[in-house]
mmCIF file of C-alpha atoms in Angstrom:
data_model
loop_
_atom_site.group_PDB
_atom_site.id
_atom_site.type_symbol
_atom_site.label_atom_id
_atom_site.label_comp_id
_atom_site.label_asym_id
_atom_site.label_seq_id
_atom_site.Cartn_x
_atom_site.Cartn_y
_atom_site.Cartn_z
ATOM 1 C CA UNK A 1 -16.752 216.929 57.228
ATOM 2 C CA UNK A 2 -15.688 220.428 58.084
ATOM 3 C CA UNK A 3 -13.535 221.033 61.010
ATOM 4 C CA UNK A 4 -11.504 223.543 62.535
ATOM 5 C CA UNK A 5 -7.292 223.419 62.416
ATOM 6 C CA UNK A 6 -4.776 225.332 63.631
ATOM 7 C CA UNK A 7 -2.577 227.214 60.084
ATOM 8 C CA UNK A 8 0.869 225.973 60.573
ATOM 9 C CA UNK A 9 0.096 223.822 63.623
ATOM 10 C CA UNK A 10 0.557 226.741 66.038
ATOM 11 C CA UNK A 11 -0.565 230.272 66.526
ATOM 12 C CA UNK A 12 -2.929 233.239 67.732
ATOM 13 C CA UNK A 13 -6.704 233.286 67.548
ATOM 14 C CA UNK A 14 -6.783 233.953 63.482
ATOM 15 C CA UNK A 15 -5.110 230.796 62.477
ATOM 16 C CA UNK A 16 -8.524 229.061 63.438
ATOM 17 C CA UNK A 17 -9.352 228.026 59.855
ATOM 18 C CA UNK A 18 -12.204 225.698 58.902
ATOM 19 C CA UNK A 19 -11.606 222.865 56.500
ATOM 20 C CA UNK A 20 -13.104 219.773 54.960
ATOM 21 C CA UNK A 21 -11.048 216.759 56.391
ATOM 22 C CA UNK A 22 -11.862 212.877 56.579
ATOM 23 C CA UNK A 23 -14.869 211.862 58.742
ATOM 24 C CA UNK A 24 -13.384 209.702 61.915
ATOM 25 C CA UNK A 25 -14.752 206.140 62.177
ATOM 26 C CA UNK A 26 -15.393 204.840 65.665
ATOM 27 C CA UNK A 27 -13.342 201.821 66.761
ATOM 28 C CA UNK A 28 -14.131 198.847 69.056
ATOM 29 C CA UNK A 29 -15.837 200.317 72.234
ATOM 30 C CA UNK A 30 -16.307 203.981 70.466
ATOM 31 C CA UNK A 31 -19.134 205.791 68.818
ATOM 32 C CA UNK A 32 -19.439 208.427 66.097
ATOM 33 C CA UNK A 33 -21.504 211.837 67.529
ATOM 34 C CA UNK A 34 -23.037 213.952 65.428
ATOM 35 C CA UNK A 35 -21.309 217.411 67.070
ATOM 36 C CA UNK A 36 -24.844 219.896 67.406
ATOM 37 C CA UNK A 37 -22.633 222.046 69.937
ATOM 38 C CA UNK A 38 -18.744 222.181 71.002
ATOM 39 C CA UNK A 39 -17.429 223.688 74.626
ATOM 40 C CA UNK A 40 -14.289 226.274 74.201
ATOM 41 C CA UNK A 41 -12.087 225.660 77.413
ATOM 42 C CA UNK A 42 -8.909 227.429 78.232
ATOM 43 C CA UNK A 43 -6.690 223.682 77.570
ATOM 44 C CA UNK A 44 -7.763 224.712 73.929
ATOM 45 C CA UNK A 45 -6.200 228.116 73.929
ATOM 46 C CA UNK A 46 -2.914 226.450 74.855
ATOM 47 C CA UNK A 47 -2.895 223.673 72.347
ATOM 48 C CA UNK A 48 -3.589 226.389 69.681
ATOM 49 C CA UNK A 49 -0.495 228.091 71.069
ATOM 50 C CA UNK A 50 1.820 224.998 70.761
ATOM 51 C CA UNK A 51 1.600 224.439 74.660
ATOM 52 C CA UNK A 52 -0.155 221.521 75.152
ATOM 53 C CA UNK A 53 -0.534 218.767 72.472
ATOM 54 C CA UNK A 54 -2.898 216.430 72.555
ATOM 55 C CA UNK A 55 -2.294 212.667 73.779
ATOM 56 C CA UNK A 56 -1.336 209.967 72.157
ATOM 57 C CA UNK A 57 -4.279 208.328 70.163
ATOM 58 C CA UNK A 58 -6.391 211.834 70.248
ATOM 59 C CA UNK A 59 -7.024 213.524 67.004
ATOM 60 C CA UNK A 60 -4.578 216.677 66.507
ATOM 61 C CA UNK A 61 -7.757 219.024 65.691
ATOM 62 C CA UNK A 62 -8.979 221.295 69.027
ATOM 63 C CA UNK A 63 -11.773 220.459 71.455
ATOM 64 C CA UNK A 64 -12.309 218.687 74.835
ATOM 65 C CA UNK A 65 -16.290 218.284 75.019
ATOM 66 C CA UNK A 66 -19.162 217.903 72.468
ATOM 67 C CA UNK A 67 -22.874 217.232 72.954
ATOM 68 C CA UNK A 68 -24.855 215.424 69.567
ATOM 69 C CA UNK A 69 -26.499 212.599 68.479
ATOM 70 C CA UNK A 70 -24.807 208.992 67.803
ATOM 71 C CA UNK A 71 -24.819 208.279 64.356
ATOM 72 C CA UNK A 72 -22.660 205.045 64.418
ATOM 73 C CA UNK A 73 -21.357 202.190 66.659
ATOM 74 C CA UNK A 74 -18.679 200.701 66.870
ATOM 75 C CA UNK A 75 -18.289 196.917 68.154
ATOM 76 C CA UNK A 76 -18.350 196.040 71.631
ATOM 77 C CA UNK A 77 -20.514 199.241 72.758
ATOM 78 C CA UNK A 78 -23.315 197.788 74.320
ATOM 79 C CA UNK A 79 -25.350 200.448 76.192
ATOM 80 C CA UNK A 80 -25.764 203.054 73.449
ATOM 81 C CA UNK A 81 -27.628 203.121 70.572
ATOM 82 C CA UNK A 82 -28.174 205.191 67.179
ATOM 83 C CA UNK A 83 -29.956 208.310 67.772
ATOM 84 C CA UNK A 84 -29.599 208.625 71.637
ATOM 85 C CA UNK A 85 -28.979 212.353 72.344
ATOM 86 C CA UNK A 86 -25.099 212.571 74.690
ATOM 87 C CA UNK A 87 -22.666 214.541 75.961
ATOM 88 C CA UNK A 88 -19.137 213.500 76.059
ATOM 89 C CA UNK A 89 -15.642 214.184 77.224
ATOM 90 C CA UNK A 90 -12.758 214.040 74.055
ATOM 91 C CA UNK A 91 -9.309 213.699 74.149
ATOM 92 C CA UNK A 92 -9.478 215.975 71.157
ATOM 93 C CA UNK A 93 -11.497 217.002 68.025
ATOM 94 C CA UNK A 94 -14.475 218.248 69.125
ATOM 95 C CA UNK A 95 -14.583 221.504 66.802
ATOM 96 C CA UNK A 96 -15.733 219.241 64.297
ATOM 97 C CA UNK A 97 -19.178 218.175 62.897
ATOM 98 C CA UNK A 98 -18.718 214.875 63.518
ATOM 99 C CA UNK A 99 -16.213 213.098 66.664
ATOM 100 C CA UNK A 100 -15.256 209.587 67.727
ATOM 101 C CA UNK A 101 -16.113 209.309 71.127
ATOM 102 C CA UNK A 102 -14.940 206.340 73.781
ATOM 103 C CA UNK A 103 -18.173 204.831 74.757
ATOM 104 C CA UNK A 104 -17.784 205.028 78.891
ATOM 105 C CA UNK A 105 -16.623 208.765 77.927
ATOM 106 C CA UNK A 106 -20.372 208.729 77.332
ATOM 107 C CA UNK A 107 -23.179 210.549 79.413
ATOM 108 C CA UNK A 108 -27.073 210.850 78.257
ATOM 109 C CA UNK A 109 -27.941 214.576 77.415
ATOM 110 C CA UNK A 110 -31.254 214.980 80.102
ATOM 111 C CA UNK A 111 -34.473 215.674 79.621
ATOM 112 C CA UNK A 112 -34.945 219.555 79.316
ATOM 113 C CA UNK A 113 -31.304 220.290 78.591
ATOM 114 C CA UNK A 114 -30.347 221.395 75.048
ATOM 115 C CA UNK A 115 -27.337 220.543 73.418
ATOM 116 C CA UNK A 116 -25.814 223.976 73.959
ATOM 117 C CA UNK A 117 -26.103 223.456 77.491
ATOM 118 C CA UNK A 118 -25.106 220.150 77.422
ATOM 119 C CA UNK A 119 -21.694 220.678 75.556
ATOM 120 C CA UNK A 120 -21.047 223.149 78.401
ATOM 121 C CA UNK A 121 -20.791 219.846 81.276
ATOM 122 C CA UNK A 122 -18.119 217.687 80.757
ATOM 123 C CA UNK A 123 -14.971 218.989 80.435
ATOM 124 C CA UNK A 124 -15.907 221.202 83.784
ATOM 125 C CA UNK A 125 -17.976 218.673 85.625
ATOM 126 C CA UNK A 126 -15.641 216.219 85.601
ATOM 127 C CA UNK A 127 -12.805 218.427 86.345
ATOM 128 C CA UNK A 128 -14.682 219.715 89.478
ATOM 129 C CA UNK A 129 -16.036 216.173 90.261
ATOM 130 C CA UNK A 130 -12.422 214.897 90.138
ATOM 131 C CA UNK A 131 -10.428 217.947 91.955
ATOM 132 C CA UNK A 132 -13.112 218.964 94.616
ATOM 133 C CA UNK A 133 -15.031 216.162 95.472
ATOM 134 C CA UNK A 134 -12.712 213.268 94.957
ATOM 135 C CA UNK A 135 -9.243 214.345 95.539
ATOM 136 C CA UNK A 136 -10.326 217.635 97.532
ATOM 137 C CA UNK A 137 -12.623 215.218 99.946
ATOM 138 C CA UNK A 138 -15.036 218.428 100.008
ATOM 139 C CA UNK A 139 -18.005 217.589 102.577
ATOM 140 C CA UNK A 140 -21.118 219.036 103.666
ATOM 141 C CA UNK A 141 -21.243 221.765 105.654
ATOM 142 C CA UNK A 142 -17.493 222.468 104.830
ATOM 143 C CA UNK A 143 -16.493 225.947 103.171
ATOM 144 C CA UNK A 144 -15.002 225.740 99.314
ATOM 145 C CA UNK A 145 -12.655 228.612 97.743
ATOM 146 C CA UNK A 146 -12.692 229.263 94.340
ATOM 147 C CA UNK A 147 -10.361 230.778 92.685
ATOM 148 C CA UNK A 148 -11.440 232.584 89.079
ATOM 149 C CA UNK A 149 -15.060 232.238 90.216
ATOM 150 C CA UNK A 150 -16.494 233.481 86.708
ATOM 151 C CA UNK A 151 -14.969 231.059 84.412
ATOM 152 C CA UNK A 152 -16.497 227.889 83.279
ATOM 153 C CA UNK A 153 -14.640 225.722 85.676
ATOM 154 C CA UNK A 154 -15.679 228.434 88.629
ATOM 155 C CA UNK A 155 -19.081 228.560 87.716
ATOM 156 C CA UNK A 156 -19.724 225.260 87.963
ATOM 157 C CA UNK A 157 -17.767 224.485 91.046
ATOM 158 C CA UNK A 158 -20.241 227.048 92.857
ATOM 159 C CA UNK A 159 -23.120 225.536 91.868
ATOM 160 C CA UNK A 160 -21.896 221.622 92.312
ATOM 161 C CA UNK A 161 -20.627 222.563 95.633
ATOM 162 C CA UNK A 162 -23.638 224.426 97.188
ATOM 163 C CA UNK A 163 -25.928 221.294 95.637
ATOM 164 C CA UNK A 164 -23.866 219.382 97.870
ATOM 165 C CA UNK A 165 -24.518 221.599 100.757
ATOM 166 C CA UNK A 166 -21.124 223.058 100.993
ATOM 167 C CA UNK A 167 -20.480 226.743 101.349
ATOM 168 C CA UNK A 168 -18.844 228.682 98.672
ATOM 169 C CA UNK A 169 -16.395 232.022 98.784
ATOM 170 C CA UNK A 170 -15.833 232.528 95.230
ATOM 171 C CA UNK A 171 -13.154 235.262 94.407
ATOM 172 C CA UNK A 172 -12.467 237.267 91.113
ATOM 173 C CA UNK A 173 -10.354 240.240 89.349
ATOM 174 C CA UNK A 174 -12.037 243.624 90.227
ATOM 175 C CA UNK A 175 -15.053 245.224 91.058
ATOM 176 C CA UNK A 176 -17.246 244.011 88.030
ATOM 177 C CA UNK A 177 -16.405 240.502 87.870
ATOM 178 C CA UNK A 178 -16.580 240.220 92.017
ATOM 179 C CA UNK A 179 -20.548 241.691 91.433
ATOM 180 C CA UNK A 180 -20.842 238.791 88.892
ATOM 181 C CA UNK A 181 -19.521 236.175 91.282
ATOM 182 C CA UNK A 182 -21.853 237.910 93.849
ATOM 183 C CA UNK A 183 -24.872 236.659 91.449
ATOM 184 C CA UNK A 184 -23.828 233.241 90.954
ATOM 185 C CA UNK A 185 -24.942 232.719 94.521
ATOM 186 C CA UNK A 186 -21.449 231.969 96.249
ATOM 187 C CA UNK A 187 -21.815 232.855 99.916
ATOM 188 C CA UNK A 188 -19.108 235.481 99.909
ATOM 189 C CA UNK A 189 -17.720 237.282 97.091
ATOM 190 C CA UNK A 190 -13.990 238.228 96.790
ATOM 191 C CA UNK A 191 -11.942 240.770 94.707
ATOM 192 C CA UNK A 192 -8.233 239.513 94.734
ATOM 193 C CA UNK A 193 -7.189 242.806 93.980
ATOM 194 C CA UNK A 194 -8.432 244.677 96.675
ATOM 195 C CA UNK A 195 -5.380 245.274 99.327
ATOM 196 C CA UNK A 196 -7.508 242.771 102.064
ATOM 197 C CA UNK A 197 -7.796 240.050 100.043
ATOM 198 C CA UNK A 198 -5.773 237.445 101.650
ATOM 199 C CA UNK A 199 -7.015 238.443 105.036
ATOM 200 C CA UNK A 200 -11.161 238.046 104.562
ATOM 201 C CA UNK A 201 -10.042 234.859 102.534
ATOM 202 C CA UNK A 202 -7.930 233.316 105.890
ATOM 203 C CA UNK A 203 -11.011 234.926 107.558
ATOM 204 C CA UNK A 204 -13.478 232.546 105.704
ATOM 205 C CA UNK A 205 -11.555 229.523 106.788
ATOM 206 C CA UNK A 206 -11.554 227.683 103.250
ATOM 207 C CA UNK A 207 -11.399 223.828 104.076
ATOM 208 C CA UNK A 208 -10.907 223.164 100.361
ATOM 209 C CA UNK A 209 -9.639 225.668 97.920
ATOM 210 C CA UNK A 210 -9.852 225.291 93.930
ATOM 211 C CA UNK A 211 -7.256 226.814 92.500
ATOM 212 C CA UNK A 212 -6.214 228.178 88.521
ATOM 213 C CA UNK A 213 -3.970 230.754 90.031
ATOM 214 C CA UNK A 214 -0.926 229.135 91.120
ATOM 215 C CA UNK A 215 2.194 230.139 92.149
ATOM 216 C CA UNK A 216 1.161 233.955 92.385
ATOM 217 C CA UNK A 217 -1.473 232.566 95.224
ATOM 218 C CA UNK A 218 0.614 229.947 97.090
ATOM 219 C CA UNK A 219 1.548 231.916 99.928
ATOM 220 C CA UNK A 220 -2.191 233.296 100.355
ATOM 221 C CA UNK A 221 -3.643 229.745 100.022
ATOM 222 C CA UNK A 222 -1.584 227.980 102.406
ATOM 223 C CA UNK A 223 -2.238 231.096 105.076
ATOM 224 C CA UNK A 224 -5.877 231.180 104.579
ATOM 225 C CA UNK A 225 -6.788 227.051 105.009
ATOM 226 C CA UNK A 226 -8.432 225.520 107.689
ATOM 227 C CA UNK A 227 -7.243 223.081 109.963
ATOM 228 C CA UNK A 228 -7.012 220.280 107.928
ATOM 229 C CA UNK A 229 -7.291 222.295 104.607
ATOM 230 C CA UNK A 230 -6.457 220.599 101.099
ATOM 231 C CA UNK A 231 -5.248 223.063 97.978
ATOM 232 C CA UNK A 232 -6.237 221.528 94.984
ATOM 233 C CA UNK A 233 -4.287 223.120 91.577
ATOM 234 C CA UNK A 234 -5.571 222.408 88.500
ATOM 235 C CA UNK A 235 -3.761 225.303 86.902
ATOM 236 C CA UNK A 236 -1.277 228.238 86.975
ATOM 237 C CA UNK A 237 -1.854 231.147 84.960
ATOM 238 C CA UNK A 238 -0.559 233.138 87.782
ATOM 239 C CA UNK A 239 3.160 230.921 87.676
ATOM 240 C CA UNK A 240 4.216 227.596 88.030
ATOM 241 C CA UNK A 241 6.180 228.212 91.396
ATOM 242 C CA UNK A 242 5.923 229.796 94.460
ATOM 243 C CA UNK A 243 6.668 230.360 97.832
ATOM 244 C CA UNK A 244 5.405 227.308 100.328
ATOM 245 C CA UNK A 245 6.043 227.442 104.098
ATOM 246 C CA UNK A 246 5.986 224.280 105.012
ATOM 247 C CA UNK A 247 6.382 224.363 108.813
ATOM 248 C CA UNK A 248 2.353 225.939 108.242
ATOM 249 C CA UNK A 249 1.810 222.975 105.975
ATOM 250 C CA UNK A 250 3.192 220.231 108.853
ATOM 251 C CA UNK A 251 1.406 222.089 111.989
ATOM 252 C CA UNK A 252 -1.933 222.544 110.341
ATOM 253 C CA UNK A 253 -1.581 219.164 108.389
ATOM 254 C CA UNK A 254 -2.360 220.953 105.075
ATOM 255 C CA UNK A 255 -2.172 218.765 101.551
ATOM 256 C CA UNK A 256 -1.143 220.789 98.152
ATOM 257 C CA UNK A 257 -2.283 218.324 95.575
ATOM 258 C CA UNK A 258 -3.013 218.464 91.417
ATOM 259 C CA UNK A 259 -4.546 216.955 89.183
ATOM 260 C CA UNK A 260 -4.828 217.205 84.647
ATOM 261 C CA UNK A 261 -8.055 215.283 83.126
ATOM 262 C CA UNK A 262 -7.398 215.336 79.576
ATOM 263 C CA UNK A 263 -4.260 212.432 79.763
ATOM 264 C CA UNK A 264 -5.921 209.947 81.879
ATOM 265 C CA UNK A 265 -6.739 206.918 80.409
ATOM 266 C CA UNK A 266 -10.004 205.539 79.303
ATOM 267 C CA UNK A 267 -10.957 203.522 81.813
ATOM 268 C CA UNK A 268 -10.251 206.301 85.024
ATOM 269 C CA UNK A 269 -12.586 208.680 82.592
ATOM 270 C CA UNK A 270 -15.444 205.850 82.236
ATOM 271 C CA UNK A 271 -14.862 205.577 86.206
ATOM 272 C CA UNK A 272 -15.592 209.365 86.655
ATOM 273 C CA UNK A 273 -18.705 209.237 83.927
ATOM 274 C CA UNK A 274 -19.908 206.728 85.699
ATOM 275 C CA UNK A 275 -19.613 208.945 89.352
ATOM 276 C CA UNK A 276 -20.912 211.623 87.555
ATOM 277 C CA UNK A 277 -24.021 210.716 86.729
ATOM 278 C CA UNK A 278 -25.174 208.819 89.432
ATOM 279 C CA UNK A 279 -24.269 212.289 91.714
ATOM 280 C CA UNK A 280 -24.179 215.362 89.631
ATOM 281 C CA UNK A 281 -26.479 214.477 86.711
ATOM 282 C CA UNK A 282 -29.526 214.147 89.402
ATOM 283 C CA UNK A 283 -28.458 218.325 89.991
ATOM 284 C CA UNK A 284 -29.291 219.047 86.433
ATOM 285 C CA UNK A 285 -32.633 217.030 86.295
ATOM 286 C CA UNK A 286 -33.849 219.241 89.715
ATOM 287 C CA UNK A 287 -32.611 222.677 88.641
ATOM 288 C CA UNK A 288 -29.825 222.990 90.947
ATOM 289 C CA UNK A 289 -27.159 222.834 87.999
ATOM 290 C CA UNK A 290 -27.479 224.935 85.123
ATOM 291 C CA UNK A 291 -24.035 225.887 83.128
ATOM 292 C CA UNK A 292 -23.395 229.042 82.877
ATOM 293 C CA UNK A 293 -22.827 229.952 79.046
ATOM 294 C CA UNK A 294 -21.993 233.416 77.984
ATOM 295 C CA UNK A 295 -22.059 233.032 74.178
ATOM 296 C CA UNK A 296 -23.230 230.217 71.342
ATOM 297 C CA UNK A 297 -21.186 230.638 68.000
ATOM 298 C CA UNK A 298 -20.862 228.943 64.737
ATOM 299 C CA UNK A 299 -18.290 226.963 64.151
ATOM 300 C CA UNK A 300 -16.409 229.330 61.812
ATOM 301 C CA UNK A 301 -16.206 231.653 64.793
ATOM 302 C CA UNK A 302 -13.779 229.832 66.486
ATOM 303 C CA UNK A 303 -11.338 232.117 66.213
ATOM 304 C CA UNK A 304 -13.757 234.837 67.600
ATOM 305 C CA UNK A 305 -14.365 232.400 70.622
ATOM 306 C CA UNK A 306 -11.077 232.143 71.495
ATOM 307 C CA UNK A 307 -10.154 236.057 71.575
ATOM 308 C CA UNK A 308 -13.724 236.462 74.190
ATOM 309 C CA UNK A 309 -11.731 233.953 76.409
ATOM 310 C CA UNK A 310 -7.864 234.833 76.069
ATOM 311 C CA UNK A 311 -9.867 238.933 77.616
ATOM 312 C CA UNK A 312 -10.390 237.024 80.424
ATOM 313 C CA UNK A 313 -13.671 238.663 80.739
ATOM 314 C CA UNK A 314 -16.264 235.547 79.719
ATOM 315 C CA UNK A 315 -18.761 234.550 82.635
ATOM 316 C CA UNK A 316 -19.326 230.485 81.955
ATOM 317 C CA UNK A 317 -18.484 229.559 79.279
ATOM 318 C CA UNK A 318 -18.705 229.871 75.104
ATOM 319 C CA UNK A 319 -20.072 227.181 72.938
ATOM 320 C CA UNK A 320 -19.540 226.593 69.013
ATOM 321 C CA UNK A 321 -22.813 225.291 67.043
ATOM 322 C CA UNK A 322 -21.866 223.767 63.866
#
C-alpha cells in the first residue's frame, strides 16, 4: 500500500515522501479500514519534527484519525462488520491507504456525513470531549474560553460547547482571524493581541478555559477565571512555564489541570468512543456539529498540508484523500 514517511525519520514539511510499504493486518479485537480520508493535526507536525514519537505498539508512519470502510476483522471484534462506513481515532498511521484500527477506537460514520468530514471528528472530538466536558466539568449555562479559536481543536470546541448550551468567548491572533472566530458563532470574539485583551477576557468571567497557549497565557488565565474556574492545557506553543499566583488559585479555588489523548490506553479510548457517541454524535445527526475543514488534499500533498498548518493561518482543519 502507499503511505507517507518521514526521509531520515525527522525533518521539515518536504521530507513527507510517499512509499509502497507492507499492508498492516488487524490483530485480535482490531480491524483493517480502508483510509478514503486522513485528518492533519498539529501532534503530527511534531512527530515529523522528532518531538513526539509515537507509543509503544503504534505504527512509526504519521496520522491520528482516519474515516473508511472496514475491509477485514480481526478475532474477537464483535460489533463491526465488513463494509460498515467509520471513523476512528489511531495511535498512528493514518496517512496511509489502509490502517489497523482498535475496534472500541471505532465510531459509525452518520448518515449524511462524508468521509472528509468524518476524518475531521476524532482526534478533536475526543480531545474536547475529554478536556472540556470531562475533566473541565463544563455545564450549561456556564461560559467556555477558547484559546486559538480557529484551529481544528477551537472550532470544534465552539460548536460542542454551544450544543451543550454553554456560552463561548473564543479568542484569536489579529484582526482577520478574530472576524473568523466572530463567524463561527462564539458569543464574543477576542484578539489576544490587542493591548485589552486580558481585561474583556477577566471581564467575560470564563468558568472553563481551553487552552493551547500555555505558559505565555498563565498569568492572564488564572486572572480572568471565575469563581470556581478550571484551566484545562492541552498544549503550549506559547511555553511550557509560566508565572502562577497561587494565593489567586487558593482564594478563588481555581484547578490548572492537563491532559494528552494519543498515549492512553485502549480501553480509556473505547471508554471515551463510547461517551462520544451517545452525546456528541446525536450533534452531528441534527446539524448542530459540522467540522470545520479548510482544505481536502491527496495524499501526496502531505507535505503541502503540513506547511498550510505550521502558517498558523488554517480555519478547521485539512484533510488528505488518498
Amino acid at each position: 500500500m502507499r503511505a507517507i514517511v518521514v526521509a531520515n525519520g525527522r525533518g521539515g514539511p518536504e521530507s513527507l515522501e510517499i512509499k509502497d510499504i507492507t499492508c498492516p493486518e488487524p490483530g485480535a479485537g482490531q480491524v483493517l479500514v480502508r483510509v478514503r480520508a486522513a485528518g492533519v493535526n498539529r501532534p503530527d507536525l511534531l512527530q515529523r519534527m522528532g518531538a513526539y514519537p509515537p507509543p509503544p505498539g503504534a505504527p512509526d508512519t504519521l496520522g491520528l484519525e482516519v474515516a473508511g470502510e472496514i475491509v477485514t476483522l480481526g478475532v474477537d471484534v464483535a460489533r463491526w462488520a465488513v463494509g460498515d462506513r467509520v471513523c476512528a481515532l489511531l495511535g498512528g498511521g493514518g496517512y496511509a491507504e489502509y490502517a489497523v484500527v482498535d475496534a472500541g477506537s471505532l465510531l459509525p460514520v452518520p448518515e449524511g456525513i462524508e468521509f472528509t468530514q468524518a476524518a475531521a471528528l476524532p482526534e478533536t472530538v475526543f480531545t474536547v470531549w475529554a478536556n472540556v466536558f470531562e475533566i473541565g466539568a463544563l455545564k450549561p449555562g456556564e461560559t467556555l474560553a477558547v484559546h486559538g479559536a480557529t484551529s481544528g481543536i477551537g472550532t470544534t470546541a465552539i460548536q460542542m460547547a454551544r450544543a451543550f448550551g454553554a456560552k463561548v468567548v473564543g479568542t484569536s491572533r489579529g484582526p482577520a482571524k478574530t472576524e473568523a472566530t466572530r463567524t463561527l458563532g462564539v458569543d464574543l470574539a477576542l484578539d489576544s493581541t490587542a493591548p485589552d485583551f486580558a481585561a474583556r477576557l477577566a471581564d467575560a468571567c470564563p468558568d472553563v478555559i481551553l487552552d493551547m497557549v500555555g505558559g505565555a497565557f498563565l498569568k492572564t488565565n488564572l486572572e480572568a477565571l471565575n469563581l470556581g474556574g478550571r484551566l484545562v492545557i492541552i498544549a503550549f506553543q506559547g511555553g511550557a512555564t509560566g508565572e502562577a499566583d497561587l494565593a489567586r488559585v487558593m482564594r478563588n479555588r481555581l484547578t490548572i489541570t492537563g491532559s494528552t489523548l494519543r498515549a492512553r490506553p485502549v480501553d480509556e479510548k473505547a471508554r471515551l468512543a463510547r461517551a462520544v457517541e451517545q452525546t456528541v454524535w446525536p450533534w452531528l445527526t441534527d446539524g448542530r456539529l459540522r467540522p470545520v475543514i479548510e482544505a481536502e488534499l491527496p495524499l501526496d500533498q502531505a507535505g503541502e498540508a503540513h506547511r498550510r498548518l505550521e502558517t498558523g493561518t488554517v480555519t478547521g482543519k485539512v484533510v488528505l484523500v488518498p
